[in-house]
PDB file of C-alpha atoms and ligand atoms in Angstrom:
ATOM      1  CA  MET A   1     109.395  66.316 155.006  1.00 72.00           C
ATOM      2  CA  THR A   2     108.365  62.790 155.907  1.00 88.00           C
ATOM      3  CA  GLY A   3     106.467  60.900 158.577  1.00 97.00           C
ATOM      4  CA  LEU A   4     103.539  58.591 159.061  1.00 98.00           C
ATOM      5  CA  HIS A   5     100.317  59.571 157.278  1.00 98.00           C
ATOM      6  CA  HIS A   6      97.961  56.861 158.590  1.00 98.00           C
ATOM      7  CA  VAL A   7      97.777  53.285 159.833  1.00 98.00           C
ATOM      8  CA  THR A   8      95.046  50.919 158.612  1.00 98.00           C
ATOM      9  CA  ALA A   9      93.997  47.843 160.568  1.00 98.00           C
ATOM     10  CA  ILE A  10      91.393  45.077 160.408  1.00 98.00           C
ATOM     11  CA  ALA A  11      88.585  44.894 162.964  1.00 98.00           C
ATOM     12  CA  SER A  12      85.664  42.537 163.508  1.00 97.00           C
ATOM     13  CA  ASP A  13      82.461  44.307 164.626  1.00 95.00           C
ATOM     14  CA  ALA A  14      82.062  47.816 163.143  1.00 96.00           C
ATOM     15  CA  ALA A  15      79.861  49.184 165.949  1.00 95.00           C
ATOM     16  CA  ALA A  16      82.258  47.884 168.619  1.00 95.00           C
ATOM     17  CA  ASN A  17      85.165  49.438 166.723  1.00 97.00           C
ATOM     18  CA  LEU A  18      83.447  52.836 166.723  1.00 97.00           C
ATOM     19  CA  ALA A  19      82.513  52.497 170.393  1.00 95.00           C
ATOM     20  CA  PHE A  20      86.142  51.790 171.356  1.00 98.00           C
ATOM     21  CA  TYR A  21      88.016  54.408 169.330  1.00 98.00           C
ATOM     22  CA  ARG A  22      85.498  57.242 169.689  1.00 97.00           C
ATOM     23  CA  ASP A  23      83.913  56.603 173.070  1.00 96.00           C
ATOM     24  CA  VAL A  24      86.851  55.078 174.993  1.00 98.00           C
ATOM     25  CA  LEU A  25      89.917  56.622 173.306  1.00 98.00           C
ATOM     26  CA  GLY A  26      88.114  59.892 172.496  1.00 98.00           C
ATOM     27  CA  LEU A  27      89.288  60.075 168.878  1.00 98.00           C
ATOM     28  CA  ARG A  28      87.129  61.823 166.326  1.00 98.00           C
ATOM     29  CA  LEU A  29      85.418  59.745 163.633  1.00 98.00           C
ATOM     30  CA  VAL A  30      86.602  61.939 160.766  1.00 98.00           C
ATOM     31  CA  LYS A  31      85.282  59.847 157.897  1.00 98.00           C
ATOM     32  CA  GLN A  32      82.633  57.211 157.488  1.00 97.00           C
ATOM     33  CA  THR A  33      83.038  55.581 154.093  1.00 98.00           C
ATOM     34  CA  VAL A  34      83.546  52.148 152.515  1.00 97.00           C
ATOM     35  CA  ASN A  35      86.574  50.173 151.450  1.00 96.00           C
ATOM     36  CA  PHE A  36      86.838  51.406 147.843  1.00 94.00           C
ATOM     37  CA  ASP A  37      88.157  47.973 146.801  1.00 91.00           C
ATOM     38  CA  ASP A  38      85.344  46.154 148.684  1.00 93.00           C
ATOM     39  CA  PRO A  39      82.322  48.509 149.014  1.00 94.00           C
ATOM     40  CA  GLY A  40      80.325  46.095 151.178  1.00 93.00           C
ATOM     41  CA  THR A  41      82.755  46.863 154.004  1.00 96.00           C
ATOM     42  CA  HIS A  42      83.058  50.065 156.016  1.00 97.00           C
ATOM     43  CA  HIS A  43      86.221  52.123 156.090  1.00 98.00           C
ATOM     44  CA  LEU A  44      86.249  54.118 159.327  1.00 98.00           C
ATOM     45  CA  TYR A  45      88.830  56.875 159.844  1.00 98.00           C
ATOM     46  CA  PHE A  46      89.671  58.156 163.326  1.00 98.00           C
ATOM     47  CA  GLY A  47      91.916  61.139 164.034  1.00 98.00           C
ATOM     48  CA  ASP A  48      92.157  64.660 165.361  1.00 97.00           C
ATOM     49  CA  GLU A  49      89.651  67.425 164.591  1.00 97.00           C
ATOM     50  CA  GLY A  50      90.493  67.754 160.920  1.00 97.00           C
ATOM     51  CA  GLY A  51      92.115  64.362 160.364  1.00 97.00           C
ATOM     52  CA  SER A  52      95.651  65.773 160.107  1.00 97.00           C
ATOM     53  CA  PRO A  53      98.239  63.541 158.445  1.00 97.00           C
ATOM     54  CA  GLY A  54      99.869  61.567 161.257  1.00 97.00           C
ATOM     55  CA  SER A  55      96.759  61.558 163.429  1.00 97.00           C
ATOM     56  CA  ILE A  56      94.832  58.957 161.460  1.00 98.00           C
ATOM     57  CA  LEU A  57      94.065  55.335 162.351  1.00 98.00           C
ATOM     58  CA  THR A  58      91.610  53.597 160.021  1.00 98.00           C
ATOM     59  CA  PHE A  59      89.774  50.277 160.076  1.00 98.00           C
ATOM     60  CA  PHE A  60      88.206  47.791 157.716  1.00 98.00           C
ATOM     61  CA  PRO A  61      85.672  46.033 159.974  1.00 97.00           C
ATOM     62  CA  HIS A  62      84.685  42.524 158.827  1.00 95.00           C
ATOM     63  CA  ALA A  63      82.033  40.953 161.064  1.00 92.00           C
ATOM     64  CA  HIS A  64      83.405  37.440 160.526  1.00 92.00           C
ATOM     65  CA  ALA A  65      87.137  38.200 160.394  1.00 94.00           C
ATOM     66  CA  ALA A  66      89.262  35.444 161.890  1.00 95.00           C
ATOM     67  CA  PRO A  67      91.562  36.433 164.751  1.00 94.00           C
ATOM     68  CA  SER A  68      95.069  37.509 163.766  1.00 96.00           C
ATOM     69  CA  ARG A  69      98.441  36.488 165.137  1.00 94.00           C
ATOM     70  CA  VAL A  70     101.204  39.047 165.415  1.00 93.00           C
ATOM     71  CA  GLY A  71     104.571  37.988 164.030  1.00 94.00           C
ATOM     72  CA  VAL A  72     107.406  38.661 161.623  1.00 94.00           C
ATOM     73  CA  GLY A  73     106.515  40.902 158.694  1.00 95.00           C
ATOM     74  CA  GLN A  74     103.809  42.795 160.556  1.00 96.00           C
ATOM     75  CA  VAL A  75     103.261  45.986 162.469  1.00 97.00           C
ATOM     76  CA  GLY A  76     103.160  44.670 166.032  1.00 96.00           C
ATOM     77  CA  GLU A  77     102.213  47.910 167.768  1.00 98.00           C
ATOM     78  CA  THR A  78     100.731  51.334 167.010  1.00 98.00           C
ATOM     79  CA  VAL A  79     101.641  54.059 169.504  1.00 98.00           C
ATOM     80  CA  PHE A  80      99.588  57.202 170.253  1.00 98.00           C
ATOM     81  CA  ALA A  81     101.108  60.368 171.719  1.00 98.00           C
ATOM     82  CA  VAL A  82      99.511  61.840 174.854  1.00 98.00           C
ATOM     83  CA  PRO A  83     100.642  64.720 177.106  1.00 98.00           C
ATOM     84  CA  GLU A  84     103.379  64.013 179.598  1.00 95.00           C
ATOM     85  CA  ALA A  85     101.208  63.699 182.704  1.00 95.00           C
ATOM     86  CA  ALA A  86      98.368  61.709 181.105  1.00 98.00           C
ATOM     87  CA  ILE A  87      99.380  58.099 181.855  1.00 98.00           C
ATOM     88  CA  GLY A  88      97.630  57.954 185.254  1.00 98.00           C
ATOM     89  CA  TYR A  89      94.391  59.245 183.731  1.00 98.00           C
ATOM     90  CA  TRP A  90      94.494  56.620 181.000  1.00 98.00           C
ATOM     91  CA  THR A  91      95.271  53.788 183.405  1.00 98.00           C
ATOM     92  CA  GLU A  92      92.138  54.685 185.382  1.00 98.00           C
ATOM     93  CA  ARG A  93      90.080  55.081 182.219  1.00 98.00           C
ATOM     94  CA  PHE A  94      91.195  51.663 180.948  1.00 98.00           C
ATOM     95  CA  ILE A  95      90.211  50.060 184.266  1.00 98.00           C
ATOM     96  CA  ALA A  96      86.815  51.800 184.159  1.00 98.00           C
ATOM     97  CA  HIS A  97      86.155  50.575 180.601  1.00 98.00           C
ATOM     98  CA  GLY A  98      87.566  47.055 181.015  1.00 98.00           C
ATOM     99  CA  VAL A  99      90.410  47.660 178.562  1.00 98.00           C
ATOM    100  CA  HIS A 100      93.273  45.156 178.641  1.00 98.00           C
ATOM    101  CA  PHE A 101      96.561  46.927 179.444  1.00 98.00           C
ATOM    102  CA  THR A 102      99.957  46.077 180.926  1.00 98.00           C
ATOM    103  CA  THR A 103     102.360  47.883 183.254  1.00 97.00           C
ATOM    104  CA  PRO A 104     103.940  51.066 181.843  1.00 97.00           C
ATOM    105  CA  GLU A 105     107.429  50.510 180.419  1.00 96.00           C
ATOM    106  CA  LYS A 106     110.313  52.677 179.197  1.00 97.00           C
ATOM    107  CA  ARG A 107     111.579  52.682 175.630  1.00 97.00           C
ATOM    108  CA  PHE A 108     114.241  55.134 174.453  1.00 96.00           C
ATOM    109  CA  GLY A 109     113.663  56.997 177.723  1.00 96.00           C
ATOM    110  CA  GLU A 110     109.953  57.507 177.036  1.00 97.00           C
ATOM    111  CA  THR A 111     107.128  56.117 179.199  1.00 98.00           C
ATOM    112  CA  MET A 112     104.732  53.845 177.316  1.00 98.00           C
ATOM    113  CA  LEU A 113     101.453  52.250 178.389  1.00 98.00           C
ATOM    114  CA  PRO A 114     100.700  49.169 176.234  1.00 98.00           C
ATOM    115  CA  PHE A 115      97.034  48.195 175.757  1.00 98.00           C
ATOM    116  CA  GLN A 116      94.752  46.376 173.338  1.00 98.00           C
ATOM    117  CA  ASP A 117      91.407  47.053 171.695  1.00 98.00           C
ATOM    118  CA  ARG A 118      88.504  44.538 171.718  1.00 96.00           C
ATOM    119  CA  ASP A 119      90.018  42.637 168.767  1.00 97.00           C
ATOM    120  CA  GLY A 120      93.445  42.335 170.386  1.00 97.00           C
ATOM    121  CA  THR A 121      95.035  45.085 168.241  1.00 98.00           C
ATOM    122  CA  ARG A 122      98.283  45.977 170.011  1.00 98.00           C
ATOM    123  CA  LEU A 123      98.409  49.661 170.891  1.00 98.00           C
ATOM    124  CA  ALA A 124     100.285  51.863 173.322  1.00 98.00           C
ATOM    125  CA  LEU A 125     100.270  55.395 174.639  1.00 98.00           C
ATOM    126  CA  VAL A 126     103.540  57.297 174.913  1.00 98.00           C
ATOM    127  CA  ALA A 127     103.757  60.272 177.266  1.00 98.00           C
ATOM    128  CA  LEU A 128     105.582  63.208 175.663  1.00 98.00           C
ATOM    129  CA  ALA A 129     106.077  66.739 176.965  1.00 97.00           C
ATOM    130  CA  ALA A 130     106.062  67.979 173.365  1.00 97.00           C
ATOM    131  CA  ALA A 131     102.531  66.597 172.909  1.00 97.00           C
ATOM    132  CA  ASN A 132     101.070  69.138 175.348  1.00 96.00           C
ATOM    133  CA  ALA A 133     101.419  71.954 172.803  1.00 95.00           C
ATOM    134  CA  LEU A 134      99.604  70.131 169.987  1.00 96.00           C
ATOM    135  CA  PRO A 135      95.885  70.722 169.396  1.00 95.00           C
ATOM    136  CA  ALA A 136      93.554  68.243 171.121  1.00 96.00           C
ATOM    137  CA  TRP A 137      90.188  66.917 169.948  1.00 98.00           C
ATOM    138  CA  THR A 138      87.958  67.174 173.013  1.00 97.00           C
ATOM    139  CA  GLY A 139      84.570  66.577 171.385  1.00 96.00           C
ATOM    140  CA  ASP A 140      84.334  62.913 172.366  1.00 95.00           C
ATOM    141  CA  GLY A 141      84.818  62.958 176.102  1.00 95.00           C
ATOM    142  CA  VAL A 142      88.568  63.275 176.800  1.00 98.00           C
ATOM    143  CA  GLY A 143      89.848  66.707 177.893  1.00 98.00           C
ATOM    144  CA  ALA A 144      92.836  68.557 176.467  1.00 97.00           C
ATOM    145  CA  ALA A 145      95.113  67.626 179.375  1.00 97.00           C
ATOM    146  CA  HIS A 146      94.885  63.938 178.437  1.00 98.00           C
ATOM    147  CA  ALA A 147      93.609  63.619 174.856  1.00 98.00           C
ATOM    148  CA  ILE A 148      95.451  61.585 172.250  1.00 98.00           C
ATOM    149  CA  ARG A 149      97.192  63.952 169.795  1.00 98.00           C
ATOM    150  CA  GLY A 150      97.979  61.488 167.031  1.00 98.00           C
ATOM    151  CA  ILE A 151     100.035  58.457 166.091  1.00 98.00           C
ATOM    152  CA  ARG A 152     103.622  58.821 167.237  1.00 98.00           C
ATOM    153  CA  SER A 153     105.094  55.579 165.926  1.00 98.00           C
ATOM    154  CA  VAL A 154     104.579  52.042 164.741  1.00 98.00           C
ATOM    155  CA  THR A 155     106.721  49.051 165.658  1.00 98.00           C
ATOM    156  CA  MET A 156     107.514  46.607 162.857  1.00 97.00           C
ATOM    157  CA  TRP A 157     108.425  43.032 163.781  1.00 96.00           C
ATOM    158  CA  ILE A 158     111.189  41.895 161.462  1.00 95.00           C
ATOM    159  CA  ALA A 159     113.608  38.955 161.202  1.00 91.00           C
ATOM    160  CA  ALA A 160     116.666  41.125 160.479  1.00 87.00           C
ATOM    161  CA  GLY A 161     116.943  44.838 160.010  1.00 74.00           C
ATOM    162  CA  ASP A 162     119.054  45.877 157.076  1.00 83.00           C
ATOM    163  CA  ARG A 163     116.684  45.766 154.130  1.00 89.00           C
ATOM    164  CA  SER A 164     113.729  47.280 155.958  1.00 94.00           C
ATOM    165  CA  ALA A 165     116.088  49.953 157.258  1.00 95.00           C
ATOM    166  CA  ALA A 166     117.080  50.802 153.683  1.00 95.00           C
ATOM    167  CA  ALA A 167     113.436  51.144 152.619  1.00 95.00           C
ATOM    168  CA  LEU A 168     112.776  53.499 155.542  1.00 96.00           C
ATOM    169  CA  GLY A 169     116.002  55.421 155.062  1.00 95.00           C
ATOM    170  CA  LYS A 170     116.891  55.697 151.377  1.00 93.00           C
ATOM    171  CA  GLY A 171     113.315  55.202 150.208  1.00 94.00           C
ATOM    172  CA  LEU A 172     111.226  57.226 152.645  1.00 96.00           C
ATOM    173  CA  GLY A 173     113.705  59.663 154.168  1.00 95.00           C
ATOM    174  CA  PHE A 174     113.769  58.431 157.779  1.00 96.00           C
ATOM    175  CA  ARG A 175     117.022  58.528 159.791  1.00 95.00           C
ATOM    176  CA  GLU A 176     118.262  55.980 162.300  1.00 95.00           C
ATOM    177  CA  LEU A 177     118.052  57.738 165.676  1.00 95.00           C
ATOM    178  CA  ALA A 178     118.897  55.187 168.368  1.00 95.00           C
ATOM    179  CA  ARG A 179     119.243  51.515 169.303  1.00 96.00           C
ATOM    180  CA  GLU A 180     118.087  49.857 172.510  1.00 97.00           C
ATOM    181  CA  GLY A 181     117.987  46.093 173.030  1.00 96.00           C
ATOM    182  CA  ASN A 182     116.430  44.615 169.885  1.00 95.00           C
ATOM    183  CA  PHE A 183     114.754  47.912 168.934  1.00 97.00           C
ATOM    184  CA  VAL A 184     116.086  50.327 166.308  1.00 96.00           C
ATOM    185  CA  ARG A 185     114.328  53.707 166.145  1.00 97.00           C
ATOM    186  CA  PHE A 186     114.007  55.613 162.903  1.00 97.00           C
ATOM    187  CA  SER A 187     112.961  59.255 163.028  1.00 97.00           C
ATOM    188  CA  ALA A 188     111.264  61.543 160.554  1.00 97.00           C
ATOM    189  CA  GLY A 189     113.014  64.512 162.185  1.00 94.00           C
ATOM    190  CA  GLN A 190     116.313  66.273 161.670  1.00 89.00           C
ATOM    191  CA  ASP A 191     119.623  64.648 162.611  1.00 85.00           C
ATOM    192  CA  GLY A 192     120.124  64.581 166.352  1.00 80.00           C
ATOM    193  CA  ALA A 193     116.674  65.997 167.178  1.00 90.00           C
ATOM    194  CA  PRO A 194     114.077  63.940 169.066  1.00 90.00           C
ATOM    195  CA  ALA A 195     111.555  62.145 166.841  1.00 95.00           C
ATOM    196  CA  PRO A 196     108.598  64.454 166.081  1.00 96.00           C
ATOM    197  CA  VAL A 197     105.376  63.800 168.010  1.00 97.00           C
ATOM    198  CA  MET A 198     103.023  63.411 165.026  1.00 96.00           C
ATOM    199  CA  GLY A 199     103.907  60.391 162.916  1.00 97.00           C
ATOM    200  CA  GLY A 200     107.545  60.928 163.725  1.00 97.00           C
ATOM    201  CA  ALA A 201     109.010  57.483 164.368  1.00 98.00           C
ATOM    202  CA  VAL A 202     109.183  53.897 163.183  1.00 98.00           C
ATOM    203  CA  ASP A 203     110.701  51.289 165.478  1.00 98.00           C
ATOM    204  CA  LEU A 204     112.114  48.085 164.025  1.00 97.00           C
ATOM    205  CA  ARG A 205     111.898  45.246 166.516  1.00 96.00           C
ATOM    206  CA  VAL A 206     114.289  42.502 165.448  1.00 95.00           C
ATOM    207  CA  VAL A 207     112.633  39.240 166.508  1.00 92.00           C
ATOM    208  CA  GLY A 208     114.764  36.715 164.578  1.00 89.00           C
ATOM    209  CA  ASP A 209     113.071  33.332 164.098  1.00 87.00           C
ATOM    210  CA  PHE A 210     109.696  34.335 165.534  1.00 89.00           C
ATOM    211  CA  LEU A 211     106.723  32.949 163.561  1.00 92.00           C
ATOM    212  CA  PRO A 212     105.373  34.949 160.651  1.00 91.00           C
ATOM    213  CA  GLY A 213     102.268  37.001 161.421  1.00 92.00           C
ATOM    214  CA  ARG A 214      98.775  36.083 160.222  1.00 94.00           C
ATOM    215  CA  MET A 215      96.371  38.774 159.025  1.00 95.00           C
ATOM    216  CA  GLY A 216      92.935  39.019 160.600  1.00 97.00           C
ATOM    217  CA  ALA A 217      90.948  41.009 163.130  1.00 98.00           C
ATOM    218  CA  GLY A 218      93.437  42.858 165.309  1.00 98.00           C
ATOM    219  CA  SER A 219      96.244  43.148 162.771  1.00 97.00           C
ATOM    220  CA  VAL A 220      97.560  46.163 160.912  1.00 98.00           C
ATOM    221  CA  HIS A 221      96.834  45.935 157.189  1.00 97.00           C
ATOM    222  CA  HIS A 222      99.282  48.623 156.055  1.00 98.00           C
ATOM    223  CA  VAL A 223     101.161  51.757 157.099  1.00 98.00           C
ATOM    224  CA  ALA A 224     101.031  54.954 155.045  1.00 98.00           C
ATOM    225  CA  PHE A 225     103.778  57.577 154.845  1.00 98.00           C
ATOM    226  CA  ARG A 226     103.367  61.236 153.905  1.00 98.00           C
ATOM    227  CA  ALA A 227     104.157  62.828 150.575  1.00 97.00           C
ATOM    228  CA  ALA A 228     103.843  66.619 150.357  1.00 96.00           C
ATOM    229  CA  SER A 229     102.712  66.472 146.732  1.00 97.00           C
ATOM    230  CA  ASP A 230     102.319  64.172 143.744  1.00 98.00           C
ATOM    231  CA  ALA A 231     105.841  65.147 142.639  1.00 98.00           C
ATOM    232  CA  ASP A 232     107.237  64.275 146.055  1.00 97.00           C
ATOM    233  CA  GLN A 233     105.458  60.918 145.914  1.00 98.00           C
ATOM    234  CA  ALA A 234     106.863  60.220 142.433  1.00 98.00           C
ATOM    235  CA  ALA A 235     110.367  61.093 143.646  1.00 97.00           C
ATOM    236  CA  MET A 236     110.036  58.631 146.534  1.00 97.00           C
ATOM    237  CA  ALA A 237     108.825  55.920 144.136  1.00 98.00           C
ATOM    238  CA  ASP A 238     111.813  56.664 141.848  1.00 97.00           C
ATOM    239  CA  ARG A 239     114.258  56.311 144.734  1.00 96.00           C
ATOM    240  CA  LEU A 240     112.687  53.000 145.797  1.00 97.00           C
ATOM    241  CA  ARG A 241     112.986  51.656 142.254  1.00 97.00           C
ATOM    242  CA  GLN A 242     116.466  52.963 141.459  1.00 97.00           C
ATOM    243  CA  ASP A 243     118.210  52.449 144.792  1.00 95.00           C
ATOM    244  CA  LEU A 244     116.400  49.383 146.109  1.00 95.00           C
ATOM    245  CA  GLY A 245     114.733  47.679 143.140  1.00 96.00           C
ATOM    246  CA  ILE A 246     111.293  48.072 144.754  1.00 97.00           C
ATOM    247  CA  GLU A 247     108.370  48.752 142.400  1.00 98.00           C
ATOM    248  CA  THR A 248     105.345  50.696 143.626  1.00 98.00           C
ATOM    249  CA  THR A 249     101.809  50.331 142.223  1.00 98.00           C
ATOM    250  CA  GLU A 250     100.236  52.918 139.956  1.00 98.00           C
ATOM    251  CA  GLN A 251      98.689  55.862 141.803  1.00 98.00           C
ATOM    252  CA  LYS A 252      95.186  55.203 143.194  1.00 97.00           C
ATOM    253  CA  ASP A 253      92.640  57.937 143.979  1.00 96.00           C
ATOM    254  CA  ARG A 254      91.545  57.459 147.595  1.00 96.00           C
ATOM    255  CA  CYS A 255      89.402  60.653 147.530  1.00 96.00           C
ATOM    256  CA  TYR A 256      91.084  62.138 150.630  1.00 98.00           C
ATOM    257  CA  PHE A 257      94.627  61.427 149.378  1.00 98.00           C
ATOM    258  CA  ARG A 258      96.318  59.819 146.391  1.00 98.00           C
ATOM    259  CA  SER A 259      98.363  56.698 147.043  1.00 98.00           C
ATOM    260  CA  VAL A 260     100.923  54.250 145.756  1.00 98.00           C
ATOM    261  CA  TYR A 261     101.676  50.969 147.512  1.00 98.00           C
ATOM    262  CA  PHE A 262     104.571  48.550 147.875  1.00 98.00           C
ATOM    263  CA  ARG A 263     105.606  45.699 150.120  1.00 97.00           C
ATOM    264  CA  GLU A 264     108.753  46.573 152.053  1.00 96.00           C
ATOM    265  CA  PRO A 265     111.465  43.884 152.251  1.00 94.00           C
ATOM    266  CA  SER A 266     110.256  42.329 155.546  1.00 94.00           C
ATOM    267  CA  GLY A 267     106.736  41.942 154.188  1.00 94.00           C
ATOM    268  CA  VAL A 268     104.849  44.911 155.639  1.00 96.00           C
ATOM    269  CA  MET A 269     102.554  46.696 153.164  1.00 97.00           C
ATOM    270  CA  PHE A 270     103.582  50.345 152.857  1.00 98.00           C
ATOM    271  CA  GLU A 271     101.647  53.166 151.194  1.00 98.00           C
ATOM    272  CA  ILE A 272     102.807  56.637 150.230  1.00 98.00           C
ATOM    273  CA  ALA A 273      99.847  59.045 150.543  1.00 98.00           C
ATOM    274  CA  THR A 274      99.641  62.708 149.565  1.00 98.00           C
ATOM    275  CA  ASP A 275      98.639  65.254 152.222  1.00 97.00           C
ATOM    276  CA  ALA A 276      96.089  66.748 149.809  1.00 97.00           C
ATOM    277  CA  PRO A 277      93.175  67.044 149.412  1.00 98.00           C
ATOM    278  CA  GLY A 278      92.313  65.936 152.970  1.00 98.00           C
ATOM    279  CA  PHE A 279      89.081  64.992 154.714  1.00 98.00           C
ATOM    280  CA  ALA A 280      87.194  68.269 154.235  1.00 97.00           C
ATOM    281  CA  VAL A 281      87.020  67.691 150.470  1.00 97.00           C
ATOM    282  CA  ASP A 282      83.486  66.227 150.638  1.00 96.00           C
ATOM    283  CA  GLU A 283      81.981  67.511 153.925  1.00 96.00           C
ATOM    284  CA  PRO A 284      82.645  70.471 156.263  1.00 97.00           C
ATOM    285  CA  VAL A 285      85.157  70.072 159.105  1.00 97.00           C
ATOM    286  CA  GLU A 286      82.342  70.762 161.623  1.00 97.00           C
ATOM    287  CA  THR A 287      80.407  67.649 160.617  1.00 97.00           C
ATOM    288  CA  LEU A 288      83.218  65.293 159.561  1.00 97.00           C
ATOM    289  CA  GLY A 289      82.259  61.647 159.978  1.00 96.00           C
ATOM    290  CA  SER A 290      78.567  62.253 160.654  1.00 94.00           C
ATOM    291  CA  THR A 291      77.201  60.628 157.494  1.00 95.00           C
ATOM    292  CA  LEU A 292      78.286  57.931 155.051  1.00 96.00           C
ATOM    293  CA  ARG A 293      80.425  59.456 152.288  1.00 97.00           C
ATOM    294  CA  LEU A 294      81.018  57.630 149.019  1.00 97.00           C
ATOM    295  CA  PRO A 295      83.386  58.462 146.163  1.00 96.00           C
ATOM    296  CA  PRO A 296      81.653  59.740 142.995  1.00 95.00           C
ATOM    297  CA  TRP A 297      82.089  56.416 141.225  1.00 95.00           C
ATOM    298  CA  LEU A 298      80.138  54.560 143.965  1.00 96.00           C
ATOM    299  CA  GLU A 299      77.295  57.095 144.483  1.00 96.00           C
ATOM    300  CA  ALA A 300      75.012  55.345 141.986  1.00 97.00           C
ATOM    301  CA  ALA A 301      75.249  52.183 144.104  1.00 97.00           C
ATOM    302  CA  ARG A 302      74.503  53.996 147.405  1.00 97.00           C
ATOM    303  CA  PRO A 303      71.108  52.339 148.147  1.00 97.00           C
ATOM    304  CA  ASP A 304      72.602  48.882 147.703  1.00 97.00           C
ATOM    305  CA  ILE A 305      75.743  49.753 149.685  1.00 97.00           C
ATOM    306  CA  GLU A 306      73.727  51.224 152.571  1.00 95.00           C
ATOM    307  CA  ARG A 307      71.556  48.113 152.711  1.00 95.00           C
ATOM    308  CA  ARG A 308      74.607  45.820 152.934  1.00 94.00           C
ATOM    309  CA  LEU A 309      76.649  47.753 155.505  1.00 95.00           C
ATOM    310  CA  PRO A 310      76.242  46.755 159.156  1.00 92.00           C
ATOM    311  CA  ALA A 311      74.661  49.347 161.463  1.00 90.00           C
ATOM    312  CA  LEU A 312      77.231  51.471 163.308  1.00 90.00           C
ATOM    313  CA  GLU A 313      75.262  52.815 166.202  1.00 77.00           C
ATOM    314  CA  PRO A 314      73.316  50.189 168.177  1.00 57.00           C
ATOM    315  CA  LEU A 315      76.195  49.620 170.604  1.00 49.00           C
ATOM    316  CA  LYS A 316      76.792  52.367 173.108  1.00 51.00           C
ATOM    317  CA  ALA A 317      79.925  52.165 175.196  1.00 50.00           C
ATOM    318  CA  ALA A 318      79.341  51.759 178.909  1.00 51.00           C
ATOM    319  CA  SER A 319      80.469  54.888 180.722  1.00 49.00           C
TER     320      SER A 319
HETATM  321 ZN1   ZN B 401      95.946  53.427 153.499  1.00 55.79          ZN
END
């Protein structure tokens, strides 16, 4: 078993971030917490009803973050899966909400609608028949016929493919599925099968001498891959070390999963996160995301943290 677990990106305004992902894209805010390494900053998790692995996009909003520039060594695009007939709905919704988007395009035979959030984060929807059967979160204004099911893929911008391909393949268990133009698709699925809908693909986009990327608002900070258990995570770390000479960090407790990190050969920060314990570990599924949750080691500082965090709610999305 493998696949994407979550994608984490940098935003500017926290309230605007919430208004876009919840009120425009219709994702559920499944966790409202802080960056454990920088508790003066929010960490907002968006996903499906329960925050299933593969459905999760998270943000560190920094009010004064400088704009980013996409380039080599970065994730240049995060792609959400929607049902097959949903592209027309989303085009109209983007027009109604003033969302920047471009003409639908085909990649590996699939129809994609590229768009950007308010910080310029590059996103896309991909229309997949297999998405129709997956559960939909409909609590934030988008019905089941059109709702985003989860993250299908990320696209990494790289100078040349071989070493990143080895990290994805030997290290993380992905398989090369297809090539098209300067894209190489890696799948988390079985040989010969289409890439799974939820977290099932990574595309390498070979961009040669393109400029390196610059981190900031609108860029992806890291991509996390699934581990079924701590033992599975340790086995992946062993393979990375033995086969590729890549060292991972020690395991960090992220409350909702346990993680190790490493920089893959093209420069993108990768994380390997356990599926357990999940987002219901500190609040019921019914009320996920409704209040600020802190890990036990930060609870004593709650009054100070709450005073420093920017307000999330004053902005309401125009409807
Ligand atoms: Zn992460």
